[in-house]
Short mmCIF file of C-alpha atoms in Angstrom, two decimals:
data_model
loop_
_atom_site.label_atom_id
_atom_site.label_comp_id
_atom_site.label_asym_id
_atom_site.label_seq_id
_atom_site.Cartn_x
_atom_site.Cartn_y
_atom_site.Cartn_z
CA UNK A 1052 38.29 131.83 75.42
CA UNK A 1053 38.38 135.82 75.98
CA UNK A 1054 40.93 137.58 72.93
CA UNK A 1055 41.31 140.72 73.14
CA UNK A 1056 41.70 142.40 69.85
CA UNK A 1057 44.83 144.27 68.81
CA UNK A 1058 44.62 147.89 67.87
CA UNK A 1059 47.58 148.25 65.45
CA UNK A 1060 47.96 151.81 66.28
CA UNK A 1061 49.06 150.99 70.25
CA UNK A 1062 52.93 151.97 70.43
CA UNK A 1063 53.99 148.98 72.49
CA UNK A 1064 54.46 145.63 72.66
CA UNK A 1065 53.80 145.83 76.05
CA UNK A 1066 50.16 145.98 75.69
CA UNK A 1067 49.68 142.80 73.07
CA UNK A 1068 46.94 141.12 72.95
CA UNK A 1069 45.98 137.67 74.75
CA UNK A 1070 46.52 134.91 72.01
CA UNK A 1071 44.15 131.99 72.35
CA UNK A 1072 44.36 128.76 69.86
CA UNK A 1073 41.16 129.96 68.00
CA UNK A 1074 43.46 132.39 66.72
CA UNK A 1075 45.86 129.64 65.35
CA UNK A 1076 45.56 127.00 62.28
CA UNK A 1077 46.59 124.31 64.28
CA UNK A 1078 45.07 120.88 63.01
CA UNK A 1079 43.27 118.85 65.35
CA UNK A 1080 44.78 115.65 67.06
CA UNK A 1081 43.20 112.47 67.13
CA UNK A 1082 45.03 111.50 70.21
CA UNK A 1083 42.74 110.13 73.40
CA UNK A 1084 43.56 108.51 76.43
CA UNK A 1085 41.79 105.87 78.34
CA UNK A 1086 39.11 108.52 79.64
CA UNK A 1087 38.70 110.36 76.32
CA UNK A 1088 40.27 113.06 73.87
CA UNK A 1089 43.45 114.78 75.71
CA UNK A 1090 42.34 118.23 75.20
CA UNK A 1091 43.96 121.23 76.21
CA UNK A 1092 43.41 125.00 75.74
CA UNK A 1093 45.85 127.67 76.11
CA UNK A 1094 45.79 131.46 76.45
CA UNK A 1095 49.35 133.45 75.93
CA UNK A 1096 49.15 137.04 77.54
CA UNK A 1097 51.94 140.18 77.22
CA UNK A 1098 54.87 140.54 75.27
CA UNK A 1099 56.52 138.12 72.13
CA UNK A 1100 58.89 136.75 74.96
CA UNK A 1101 56.52 135.26 76.30
CA UNK A 1102 54.41 134.32 73.16
CA UNK A 1103 58.19 132.15 72.24
CA UNK A 1104 57.79 130.30 75.94
CA UNK A 1105 54.13 129.48 74.70
CA UNK A 1106 55.41 128.37 71.32
CA UNK A 1107 57.73 125.85 72.98
CA UNK A 1108 55.18 124.42 75.25
CA UNK A 1109 52.66 124.25 72.50
CA UNK A 1110 54.91 122.34 70.89
CA UNK A 1111 55.79 119.88 72.98
CA UNK A 1112 52.26 119.32 73.88
CA UNK A 1113 51.33 118.71 70.09
CA UNK A 1114 54.75 116.31 69.92
CA UNK A 1115 53.19 114.50 72.81
CA UNK A 1116 49.94 113.96 71.15
CA UNK A 1117 47.56 116.15 72.80
CA UNK A 1118 44.71 117.97 70.85
CA UNK A 1119 44.70 121.70 71.55
CA UNK A 1120 40.95 122.93 71.37
CA UNK A 1121 39.93 126.47 70.88
CA UNK A 1122 37.22 126.58 73.79
CA UNK A 1123 36.84 126.53 77.51
CA UNK A 1124 34.44 123.59 77.66
CA UNK A 1125 35.74 121.50 74.94
CA UNK A 1126 38.99 121.36 76.85
CA UNK A 1127 40.32 118.80 79.77
CA UNK A 1128 42.42 121.49 81.05
CA UNK A 1129 43.81 124.65 80.40
CA UNK A 1130 47.32 126.62 80.70
CA UNK A 1131 47.24 130.35 81.20
CA UNK A 1132 50.47 131.80 80.31
CA UNK A 1133 50.91 135.25 82.31
CA UNK A 1134 52.45 138.38 82.43
CA UNK A 1135 53.35 140.55 85.14
CA UNK A 1136 55.04 143.65 83.97
CA UNK A 1137 52.71 146.68 85.33
CA UNK A 1138 49.80 146.54 87.27
CA UNK A 1139 47.10 146.68 84.50
CA UNK A 1140 49.05 143.29 83.00
CA UNK A 1141 48.81 141.67 86.50
CA UNK A 1142 45.06 142.07 86.85
CA UNK A 1143 44.70 140.92 83.19
CA UNK A 1144 46.61 138.02 84.16
CA UNK A 1145 44.78 137.39 87.47
CA UNK A 1146 41.30 137.98 85.61
CA UNK A 1147 42.10 135.50 82.71
CA UNK A 1148 42.97 132.98 85.15
CA UNK A 1149 39.62 133.57 87.12
CA UNK A 1150 37.59 133.30 83.87
CA UNK A 1151 39.72 130.18 82.88
CA UNK A 1152 38.73 128.72 86.31
CA UNK A 1153 35.12 129.89 85.91
CA UNK A 1154 34.42 128.55 82.76
CA UNK A 1155 36.76 125.34 82.97
CA UNK A 1156 37.75 124.59 86.09
CA UNK A 1157 40.99 122.70 85.58
CA UNK A 1158 43.72 125.56 85.18
CA UNK A 1159 47.59 125.58 85.55
CA UNK A 1160 49.55 128.92 85.47
CA UNK A 1161 52.92 129.65 84.30
CA UNK A 1162 54.47 133.02 83.25
CA UNK A 1163 55.90 135.52 84.95
CA UNK A 1164 53.07 136.31 87.05
CA UNK A 1165 53.84 132.90 88.10
CA UNK A 1166 56.87 133.95 89.92
CA UNK A 1167 54.42 135.23 92.73
CA UNK A 1168 53.03 132.08 93.48
CA UNK A 1169 51.25 133.38 96.84
CA UNK A 1170 49.72 136.04 95.08
CA UNK A 1171 47.94 134.24 92.47
CA UNK A 1172 46.53 131.64 95.01
CA UNK A 1173 45.54 134.21 97.50
CA UNK A 1174 42.99 135.15 94.42
CA UNK A 1175 42.64 131.86 93.11
CA UNK A 1176 43.62 129.06 95.48
CA UNK A 1177 41.92 126.24 93.21
CA UNK A 1178 44.59 126.59 90.42
CA UNK A 1179 45.92 123.35 89.79
CA UNK A 1180 49.61 124.45 89.49
CA UNK A 1181 52.03 127.44 89.44
CA UNK A 1182 55.17 128.15 87.50
CA UNK A 1183 57.47 131.03 86.61
CA UNK A 1184 58.45 131.94 82.97
CA UNK A 1185 60.81 129.77 80.85
CA UNK A 1186 59.67 126.65 82.87
CA UNK A 1187 58.87 124.43 79.91
CA UNK A 1188 59.34 121.36 81.60
CA UNK A 1189 57.96 121.78 85.00
CA UNK A 1190 54.83 122.75 82.93
CA UNK A 1191 55.03 119.59 80.99
CA UNK A 1192 55.20 117.87 84.00
CA UNK A 1193 51.95 119.32 85.75
CA UNK A 1194 50.13 118.24 82.78
CA UNK A 1195 51.33 114.54 82.78
CA UNK A 1196 50.19 114.91 86.44
CA UNK A 1197 46.43 115.85 85.86
CA UNK A 1198 46.30 114.80 82.09
CA UNK A 1199 48.44 111.74 81.30
CA UNK A 1200 50.36 111.29 78.19
CA UNK A 1201 47.68 110.12 75.10
CA UNK A 1202 48.03 107.15 73.31
CA UNK A 1203 48.98 108.39 69.93
CA UNK A 1204 50.90 107.56 66.91
CA UNK A 1205 53.74 110.21 66.21
CA UNK A 1206 53.98 108.73 62.52
CA UNK A 1207 50.51 110.34 61.75
CA UNK A 1208 50.62 113.50 63.99
CA UNK A 1209 53.91 114.78 62.92
CA UNK A 1210 54.95 118.60 64.10
CA UNK A 1211 56.75 120.92 61.53
CA UNK A 1212 60.49 121.13 62.50
CA UNK A 1213 59.95 124.52 63.21
CA UNK A 1214 57.23 123.66 65.88
CA UNK A 1215 54.07 125.18 66.44
CA UNK A 1216 54.10 129.03 66.24
CA UNK A 1217 51.55 131.93 67.33
CA UNK A 1218 52.41 134.15 64.77
CA UNK A 1219 51.65 134.05 60.78
CA UNK A 1220 53.42 131.74 58.77
CA UNK A 1221 55.52 134.33 57.13
CA UNK A 1222 56.96 136.15 60.23
CA UNK A 1223 58.21 134.64 63.45
CA UNK A 1224 59.85 135.78 66.91
CA UNK A 1225 63.61 134.48 67.44
CA UNK A 1226 64.54 134.71 71.39
CA UNK A 1227 67.74 134.67 71.50
CA UNK A 1228 68.41 135.42 75.44
CA UNK A 1229 66.48 134.80 78.66
CA UNK A 1230 66.50 137.89 81.75
CA UNK A 1231 68.57 140.77 82.33
CA UNK A 1232 71.83 142.23 83.96
CA UNK A 1233 70.31 145.56 84.55
CA UNK A 1234 68.95 147.18 87.72
CA UNK A 1235 66.38 149.40 86.32
CA UNK A 1236 64.26 150.63 89.51
CA UNK A 1237 60.57 150.36 88.00
CA UNK A 1238 61.48 147.10 86.85
CA UNK A 1239 61.25 143.50 88.31
CA UNK A 1240 62.17 141.20 85.07
CA UNK A 1241 65.39 140.20 86.40
CA UNK A 1242 63.37 139.06 89.49
CA UNK A 1243 61.14 137.17 87.51
CA UNK A 1244 63.29 135.56 84.65
CA UNK A 1245 66.72 135.75 86.27
CA UNK A 1246 69.88 137.13 84.96
CA UNK A 1247 70.98 137.42 81.52
CA UNK A 1248 71.26 133.69 80.06
CA UNK A 1249 72.43 133.44 76.13
CA UNK A 1250 71.44 131.00 74.29
CA UNK A 1251 74.29 128.97 72.29
CA UNK A 1252 74.52 130.61 68.54
CA UNK A 1253 74.36 127.33 67.08
CA UNK A 1254 70.99 126.89 68.51
CA UNK A 1255 70.22 130.26 67.65
CA UNK A 1256 71.01 129.58 64.07
CA UNK A 1257 69.38 126.49 63.68
CA UNK A 1258 66.25 127.73 64.81
CA UNK A 1259 66.68 130.78 62.22
CA UNK A 1260 67.22 128.13 59.39
CA UNK A 1261 64.06 125.63 60.09
CA UNK A 1262 61.99 129.32 60.14
CA UNK A 1263 63.16 130.31 57.08
CA UNK A 1264 62.58 126.57 55.18
CA UNK A 1265 59.29 126.88 56.66
CA UNK A 1266 58.45 129.87 54.77
CA UNK A 1267 59.36 132.68 57.40
CA UNK A 1268 60.17 136.02 55.47
CA UNK A 1269 60.87 138.01 58.91
CA UNK A 1270 62.74 136.98 61.93
CA UNK A 1271 62.15 139.44 64.96
CA UNK A 1272 64.64 139.06 66.98
CA UNK A 1273 63.86 139.09 70.61
CA UNK A 1274 65.38 139.10 74.24
CA UNK A 1275 65.45 141.60 77.23
CA UNK A 1276 68.54 142.91 76.65
CA UNK A 1277 69.07 141.78 72.94
CA UNK A 1278 72.85 144.34 72.31
CA UNK A 1279 73.87 142.49 75.63
CA UNK A 1280 73.89 138.98 73.80
CA UNK A 1281 76.85 136.68 74.93
CA UNK A 1282 78.02 139.04 77.44
CA UNK A 1283 77.36 136.47 80.26
CA UNK A 1284 79.35 134.03 78.16
CA UNK A 1285 82.05 136.60 77.48
CA UNK A 1286 81.49 136.14 73.63
CA UNK A 1287 83.02 132.68 73.76
CA UNK A 1288 83.43 130.87 70.48
CA UNK A 1289 80.21 128.56 69.55
CA UNK A 1290 79.77 126.25 66.31
CA UNK A 1291 77.43 126.31 63.64
CA UNK A 1292 77.87 124.16 60.25
CA UNK A 1293 81.08 122.94 61.64
CA UNK A 1294 82.16 126.34 61.56
CA UNK A 1295 83.04 128.75 64.57
CA UNK A 1296 81.40 131.83 65.13
CA UNK A 1297 81.23 134.02 68.09
CA UNK A 1298 78.71 134.61 70.64
CA UNK A 1299 78.05 137.94 70.16
CA UNK A 1300 75.38 140.33 68.61
CA UNK A 1301 77.51 141.45 65.48
CA UNK A 1302 78.31 137.76 64.70
CA UNK A 1303 74.83 136.74 65.26
CA UNK A 1304 73.35 139.51 62.80
CA UNK A 1305 75.86 138.60 60.13
CA UNK A 1306 74.91 135.14 59.91
CA UNK A 1307 71.35 135.90 60.30
CA UNK A 1308 71.88 138.36 57.15
CA UNK A 1309 73.13 135.10 55.05
CA UNK A 1310 69.72 133.64 55.00
CA UNK A 1311 68.51 136.51 52.49
CA UNK A 1312 65.06 137.30 54.59
CA UNK A 1313 64.20 140.50 56.91
CA UNK A 1314 66.11 140.79 60.23
CA UNK A 1315 64.94 142.91 62.83
CA UNK A 1316 66.40 143.82 66.31
CA UNK A 1317 64.28 144.81 68.98
CA UNK A 1318 65.30 145.95 73.09
CA UNK A 1319 68.44 147.57 72.23
CA UNK A 1320 70.11 149.10 74.25
CA UNK A 1321 72.36 152.13 73.37
CA UNK A 1322 75.33 150.34 73.84
CA UNK A 1323 78.48 151.34 71.65
CA UNK A 1324 78.57 148.35 70.23
CA UNK A 1325 75.34 149.40 68.16
CA UNK A 1326 77.31 151.23 65.60
CA UNK A 1327 79.00 147.89 64.72
CA UNK A 1328 76.00 146.90 63.02
CA UNK A 1329 75.33 150.00 61.18
CA UNK A 1330 77.35 149.09 57.68
CA UNK A 1331 74.97 145.81 57.86
CA UNK A 1332 72.37 147.68 57.86
CA UNK A 1333 73.52 150.49 55.37
CA UNK A 1334 74.37 147.22 53.06
CA UNK A 1335 70.37 145.98 53.29
CA UNK A 1336 71.81 142.92 55.04
CA UNK A 1337 69.52 143.28 57.97
CA UNK A 1338 66.78 145.97 58.34
CA UNK A 1339 67.45 149.38 59.31
CA UNK A 1340 65.59 149.61 62.36
CA UNK A 1341 66.35 149.38 66.21
CA UNK A 1342 63.93 149.28 68.58
CA UNK A 1343 65.88 151.11 71.37
CA UNK A 1344 63.75 151.73 75.09
CA UNK A 1345 65.25 155.19 75.81
CA UNK A 1346 63.03 155.46 78.80
CA UNK A 1347 63.76 159.47 79.66
CA UNK A 1348 65.98 162.27 78.79
CA UNK A 1349 66.80 163.67 81.87
CA UNK A 1350 69.95 163.29 83.68
CA UNK A 1351 68.17 162.97 87.15
CA UNK A 1352 65.23 160.69 86.19
CA UNK A 1353 67.89 158.83 83.81
CA UNK A 1354 69.78 158.39 87.54
CA UNK A 1355 66.73 157.50 89.51
CA UNK A 1356 65.53 154.81 86.82
CA UNK A 1357 69.65 153.50 87.39
CA UNK A 1358 69.19 153.34 83.43
CA UNK A 1359 72.24 153.40 81.35
CA UNK A 1360 73.19 156.26 78.60
CA UNK A 1361 73.52 159.95 78.47
CA UNK A 1362 70.80 161.77 76.60
CA UNK A 1363 73.03 164.21 75.22
CA UNK A 1364 75.78 161.44 74.39
CA UNK A 1365 72.73 159.09 72.84
CA UNK A 1366 72.09 162.28 70.37
CA UNK A 1367 75.53 162.19 69.21
CA UNK A 1368 75.02 158.30 68.96
CA UNK A 1369 72.01 158.71 66.41
CA UNK A 1370 73.47 161.35 64.62
CA UNK A 1371 76.54 158.88 64.13
CA UNK A 1372 74.09 156.44 63.25
CA UNK A 1373 72.23 158.21 60.95
CA UNK A 1374 75.24 159.35 59.07
CA UNK A 1375 76.25 155.88 58.62
CA UNK A 1376 72.53 154.38 57.57
CA UNK A 1377 70.60 156.99 56.43
CA UNK A 1378 67.58 154.92 56.15
CA UNK A 1379 67.59 153.94 59.83
CA UNK A 1380 63.90 153.88 61.39
CA UNK A 1381 64.35 154.10 65.28
CA UNK A 1382 61.45 153.28 67.72
CA UNK A 1383 61.27 153.92 71.40
CA UNK A 1384 59.29 153.53 74.45
CA UNK A 1385 59.53 156.46 77.50
CA UNK A 1386 57.91 156.77 80.85
CA UNK A 1387 56.35 159.91 82.01
CA UNK A 1388 55.62 160.75 85.93
CA UNK A 1389 58.37 159.07 87.25
CA UNK A 1390 58.57 159.50 90.90
CA UNK A 1391 60.61 162.90 91.30
CA UNK A 1392 60.39 164.05 87.58
CA UNK A 1393 60.02 167.81 87.96
CA UNK A 1394 58.37 169.68 84.85
CA UNK A 1395 61.84 170.93 84.13
CA UNK A 1396 62.83 166.90 83.75
CA UNK A 1397 59.96 166.90 81.49
CA UNK A 1398 60.46 169.58 79.46
CA UNK A 1399 64.15 168.14 78.89
CA UNK A 1400 62.17 165.27 77.59
CA UNK A 1401 60.31 166.88 75.03
CA UNK A 1402 63.04 169.31 74.02
CA UNK A 1403 65.02 166.00 73.68
CA UNK A 1404 62.61 164.29 71.89
CA UNK A 1405 61.88 167.07 69.27
CA UNK A 1406 65.88 167.29 68.83
CA UNK A 1407 66.01 163.06 68.28
CA UNK A 1408 62.82 163.11 65.97
CA UNK A 1409 62.15 159.24 66.22
CA UNK A 1410 60.18 157.68 63.87
CA UNK A 1411 58.16 155.60 66.39
CA UNK A 1412 57.84 156.29 70.08
CA UNK A 1413 55.27 154.79 72.91
CA UNK A 1414 54.86 156.45 76.08
CA UNK A 1415 53.91 154.89 79.74
CA UNK A 1416 52.35 157.24 82.77
CA UNK A 1417 54.66 155.75 85.27
CA UNK A 1418 52.86 152.63 87.39
CA UNK A 1419 54.45 151.34 90.71
CA UNK A 1420 54.74 147.93 90.35
CA UNK A 1421 54.99 145.16 93.56
CA UNK A 1422 58.84 144.65 94.15
CA UNK A 1423 59.77 147.73 92.36
CA UNK A 1424 62.69 150.25 94.15
CA UNK A 1425 61.21 152.97 92.46
CA UNK A 1426 58.16 152.43 94.53
CA UNK A 1427 60.02 153.35 97.55
CA UNK A 1428 61.05 156.86 95.71
CA UNK A 1429 60.53 160.23 96.96
CA UNK A 1430 57.54 163.01 95.38
CA UNK A 1431 55.23 160.77 93.49
CA UNK A 1432 53.97 162.51 90.61
CA UNK A 1433 50.21 163.18 90.99
CA UNK A 1434 47.93 161.30 88.63
CA UNK A 1435 46.37 164.39 87.16
CA UNK A 1436 50.18 165.66 85.95
CA UNK A 1437 51.11 162.66 84.53
CA UNK A 1438 47.95 162.31 82.47
CA UNK A 1439 48.80 165.83 81.63
CA UNK A 1440 52.45 165.12 80.81
CA UNK A 1441 51.60 161.98 78.69
CA UNK A 1442 49.08 163.96 76.43
CA UNK A 1443 51.46 166.79 75.75
CA UNK A 1444 54.42 164.39 75.23
CA UNK A 1445 52.26 162.43 72.53
CA UNK A 1446 51.09 165.57 71.09
CA UNK A 1447 54.67 166.55 70.20
CA UNK A 1448 55.65 162.88 69.05
CA UNK A 1449 52.31 163.06 66.77
CA UNK A 1450 53.85 165.73 65.03
CA UNK A 1451 56.86 164.49 64.37
CA UNK A 1452 55.28 160.97 63.20
CA UNK A 1453 52.85 163.42 60.57
CA UNK A 1454 56.43 164.98 59.32
CA UNK A 1455 58.39 161.80 59.32
CA UNK A 1456 55.77 159.45 57.22
CA UNK A 1457 55.14 162.59 54.79
CA UNK A 1458 58.44 162.30 53.86
CA UNK A 1459 57.55 158.92 52.51
CA UNK A 1460 54.66 160.35 49.79
CA UNK A 1461 56.47 159.72 46.49
CA UNK A 1462 58.90 156.79 47.56
CA UNK A 1463 58.80 153.66 46.35
CA UNK A 1464 58.84 150.95 49.32
CA UNK A 1465 59.22 146.94 49.45
CA UNK A 1466 56.22 146.10 51.61
CA UNK A 1467 55.35 142.36 53.26
CA UNK A 1468 52.11 141.65 52.94
CA UNK A 1469 50.37 140.50 56.28
CA UNK A 1470 46.48 139.91 55.26
CA UNK A 1471 43.97 141.22 52.92
CA UNK A 1472 41.22 143.85 54.23
CA UNK A 1473 37.98 145.48 52.84
CA UNK A 1474 40.59 148.46 51.35
CA UNK A 1475 43.08 145.89 49.80
CA UNK A 1476 45.94 144.09 50.80
CA UNK A 1477 47.72 145.62 54.30
CA UNK A 1478 51.25 144.70 55.10
CA UNK A 1479 54.41 146.58 56.29
CA UNK A 1480 57.95 148.35 55.38
CA UNK A 1481 61.24 148.02 56.90
CA UNK A 1482 59.83 150.66 59.06
CA UNK A 1483 57.17 149.00 60.40
CA UNK A 1484 57.36 145.95 63.43
CA UNK A 1485 54.26 143.86 63.46
CA UNK A 1486 51.82 144.91 65.72
CA UNK A 1487 53.39 147.91 67.29
CA UNK A 1488 54.08 150.08 64.13
CA UNK A 1489 52.32 151.73 61.45
CA UNK A 1490 50.96 149.63 58.40
CA UNK A 1491 51.14 150.38 54.34
CA UNK A 1492 47.61 149.94 52.68
CA UNK A 1493 47.81 149.03 49.12
CA UNK A 1494 44.26 150.47 47.71
CA UNK A 1495 42.15 147.96 45.44
CA UNK A 1496 44.88 144.82 45.35
CA UNK A 1497 42.96 141.52 46.67
CA UNK A 1498 44.80 139.12 44.92
CA UNK A 1499 48.28 139.23 46.74
CA UNK A 1500 49.01 136.85 49.92
CA UNK A 1501 50.41 137.54 53.46
CA UNK A 1502 53.85 136.62 52.76
CA UNK A 1503 54.23 138.34 49.95
CA UNK A 1504 56.67 141.30 49.06
CA UNK A 1505 56.03 143.58 46.61
CA UNK A 1506 57.07 147.41 45.70
CA UNK A 1507 54.82 150.17 46.43
CA UNK A 1508 54.64 153.85 45.42
CA UNK A 1509 53.41 155.86 48.64
CA UNK A 1510 50.81 158.14 47.55
CA UNK A 1511 49.14 159.62 50.80
CA UNK A 1512 50.30 159.51 54.99
CA UNK A 1513 48.01 160.16 57.67
CA UNK A 1514 49.53 160.04 61.45
CA UNK A 1515 50.12 156.32 61.54
CA UNK A 1516 50.08 154.66 58.33
CA UNK A 1517 50.86 154.54 54.56
CA UNK A 1518 48.86 154.35 51.30
CA UNK A 1519 49.89 153.53 47.61
CA UNK A 1520 49.55 151.65 44.59
CA UNK A 1521 51.60 149.04 43.18
CA UNK A 1522 54.86 150.37 41.70
CA UNK A 1523 55.10 150.17 37.71
CA UNK A 1524 57.37 147.31 36.86
#
């Protein structure tokens, strides 16, 4: 199977790598059907939300006794969990489906691109079945139709309580809702994943508990709109451990904080309610880290995008958050070259970026997405202008990043170790989310293990990463 290698200096999860089973440590099953081993290959594309869907499907497959293998030729069937958010992701998904068909011949397709059944079948008519995102039960039904359930002894092939994970043992994604209620003109997520659908708070906390007991040191809370958690159910009261808990972001974070492990929030809109989280961050109960997709700063462009929030008001919010929690780290993503964006609009964005001084920033050049209403907007920006603005944007942010990282030199930071490399241990501080932010390289340390937390004296910084040595006790 093809596995794209991830560049840790990439700045957005939307460019996350394909994850195939050869990257996992899943022990083989000995289950067989009447025709031989029941073997399934699996490829997961796209963002962490898709990754969680893959984990759920794999967990159920393993529970039923299917063996998960890491080669096309060794599989009786291959499942491709696709991404369909932007054109490049669609093309990658279609190419991966084609590769699986060529190398194996028996392919099921699921995920976001699966919502466009006709588009897939037009190019790949030989796929065995297609389902949309988070269609776990239907995917299993399709597997059963083409590869009957194995005869197996569940007592000899037990699945951990936390299920199959596609992340390292020490961190995990915790998805709290599906879908989104926003109508952003550049996005088709609601048409793929539907409206906001919040998980019961008791179910989320049960999963978090299982993950902690399995050795997870960091929970990455994700959804399409994390700050809106519970809005669809009017923040009704749920229950956990026999106690009432409100289905709302603040109450969820308060409970997650009780587990005593890192809790990191992703995809949070700049709602006024975010301010209520600052005390938890300032007190170290959850990580002082916010992933907020601001997208732009020009009022004209934000209106054309149908994005919530006002850029000037957002700057005031950021200042207020930092006053309450001085250690707060903010990462965000932006789009340049949106239809109708003028040089004046772009300069407003650059000026805003300089004033906001965000810690981590990613940028996309606008790309039309089939089905997005922004396609019908007037005055599309030429590709050459998009590229020029992208380069200018990244130059401005690179300078901000260098200055922000230089401020870390001389500090001692708690670091979660991810791996051991050629130069020593490689980990992350509270300021760094896995795969999308920077790293902390602990020179000469080879005796640490993934999942260890150690204090590090920061001695040097470059444009992306920090370098240091173990702090003296």
